[in-house]
Amino acid sequence: MKADVQQSDVLVIGAGLAGLAAAVALSSSGATVRVLERKPYVGGRAYSYPHPALDEVIDSQHVLLGCCTNLIDLCRMSGADRHIRWYDRILFLEPGNPARESPIEPGALLSPGHSAVSFLRAPMLTLGDKARIAMGLLEFLRGVPASDAEAFSTWLKRTGQTERAIRHFWEPVIVGALNDTFERCSTRYAGQVFFESFMKSAEGGRLGIPTQPMSAFYGPVSELAERQGAVLHLRSSVDMLARAADGVWEARTSDGKVHRAASVVVALPFEQTARLLETLPEAEPARSQVLPHIAQFTHAPITTLHLWFDRDVTELDHAALLDTRIQWMFNKTRIRRAEPAPAVEQGQYLELVISASFAELHQGREEILAAGVAELASFFPAVREAKVVKSGVLKEARATFSVTPGLDAYRPQQARASAGLFLAGDWTRTGWPSTMEGAVRSGRLAAEAVAKACGGARTFVSPDLPPAGLMRLLAR
Ligand SMILES: Cc1cc2nc3c(=O)[nH]c(=O)nc-3n(C[C@H](O)[C@H](O)[C@H](O)COP(=O)(O)OP(=O)(O)OC[C@H]3O[C@@H](n4cnc5c(N)ncnc54)[C@H](O)[C@@H]3O)c2cc1C
């Protein structure tokens, strides 16, 4: 039987943020674009789904920062930015009744000192801890280290960080942002988190939280690509990639269709990219050059607990919880309060996030829930009186790739040696860790590379935020 063949200028494989960003960029410049996505929804790992037993749409809360210029730009272009709630203040809580609060927020001082007053007042750290932290941060005053060879655990020792500074400052921020242990995070990326969000400008450190479930939140982005002419095929899993005799790329989907295009952007996570590249002939440069590098990549997990209480247990929208397995509490009822449909009729829906949750991967649902509720009660005593009406646990074993020391040398550029084949995805060379911003940057970089290969120079990547205050003089 003859295969059903569809032709376009560019094929984008994967409708995560990398694929969507590439599709929006390329369709805006007049190319005919076809997007092939395995799942019945877009957004990739930043997804939500209706949980049948809970009768709720659930997701793992994703957050962004003001320094995520490409992600914010894509959200603005599509109108998704209307559903981001912005916060200037981050609250660190220590267990107790009442829980001790350390708010970190910008004040009147110029950058890099914009958060200095709240930092100096924060009771979660002693003066000695703060002095060590300040000395350490000086290393990132001018920018991040050029090399990613050093592990952050080595840096903490080298700069003499105290045990409490590690527990109450470096750990919540770095494990939360990079989702792995200090040994498996390079100082370069840890430094980038602090440089971009804590020192360069107050705007860069603003915390943005989508107020809709993630798939609904990113709906406008795929609609924008479609309005510009891109064709989206959901439930279309690409099983095989080949280059035809005429040099055109062919992607075969599991339903037997063949999609042909002069250029193909493979916008998949690293392990799925490897699977697809393995279907190419061994001599194909994209296969022989990229596959050995992919072997250097590793995953880290995130576990989220979803708790519906019969009453209000906290007035906070979110908080970093110290001295626990839980890194972050999101009060989804309050965060979503402006949306037309309230998350719950009465009571509160909280999500608890455990980053780098290697231990929880091996634990059962009940064990994780019991530990999480007990920890939550040590911050919010009302939890002890409240009833958990329903609950869920979401384990994402392959949530992020780890920015292990030395990995930069293996992160591939978006343009590959195989003509017409381009890579995207948060794991490709973006200068960012495993984040939505990294994914969008990769998609835009791939789109720039496609445009260049076709003879037209286009810029799709947004500039970084400019340094503010004294950082205008200090930052490299
Ligand atoms: C629980 C969790 C919490 C996170 N929290 C944050 C956060 O707070 N902030 C942040 O910035 N980042 C966060 N991240 C990371 C962020 O989600 C990712 O970095 C980003 O979404 C990656 O986008 P991507 O497009 O590179 O890859 P993906 O999102 O993985 O997209 C790849 C797409 O390709 C599709 N696909 C796979 N194989 C095929 C195939 N053969 N054919 C067709 N399609 C295929 C997949 O279905 C998917 O849609 C989190 C991730 C998780 C899992």
mmCIF file of C-alpha atoms in Angstrom, residues 2 10 23 27 37 44 48 114 116 155 165 189 223 259 296 306 320-321 374 393 403 410 458 475:
data_model
loop_
_atom_site.group_PDB
_atom_site.id
_atom_site.type_symbol
_atom_site.label_atom_id
_atom_site.label_comp_id
_atom_site.label_asym_id
_atom_site.label_seq_id
_atom_site.Cartn_x
_atom_site.Cartn_y
_atom_site.Cartn_z
ATOM 1 C CA LYS A 2 1.307 3.472 -0.877
ATOM 2 C CA VAL A 10 9.877 22.607 7.654
ATOM 3 C CA ALA A 23 7.023 26.692 14.839
ATOM 4 C CA SER A 27 5.645 30.291 10.437
ATOM 5 C CA GLU A 37 3.419 15.652 18.325
ATOM 6 C CA GLY A 44 5.463 18.719 26.446
ATOM 7 C CA SER A 48 -1.694 19.355 32.633
ATOM 8 C CA HIS A 114 18.315 45.650 45.712
ATOM 9 C CA ALA A 116 20.244 43.487 50.559
ATOM 10 C CA TRP A 155 32.454 25.801 45.291
ATOM 11 C CA ALA A 165 23.833 29.008 54.818
ATOM 12 C CA TYR A 189 24.714 27.280 36.225
ATOM 13 C CA GLU A 223 -3.005 28.748 18.401
ATOM 14 C CA HIS A 259 5.923 13.825 6.095
ATOM 15 C CA GLN A 296 26.674 12.013 28.787
ATOM 16 C CA HIS A 306 -1.652 17.517 45.471
ATOM 17 C CA ALA A 320 9.847 28.057 50.284
ATOM 18 C CA LEU A 321 9.700 25.543 53.150
ATOM 19 C CA ALA A 374 3.164 15.983 58.492
ATOM 20 C CA VAL A 393 1.041 12.211 43.876
ATOM 21 C CA VAL A 403 23.689 20.358 34.351
ATOM 22 C CA TYR A 410 28.473 17.770 24.987
ATOM 23 C CA ARG A 458 16.595 36.282 10.869
ATOM 24 C CA ALA A 475 28.545 43.213 34.888
#
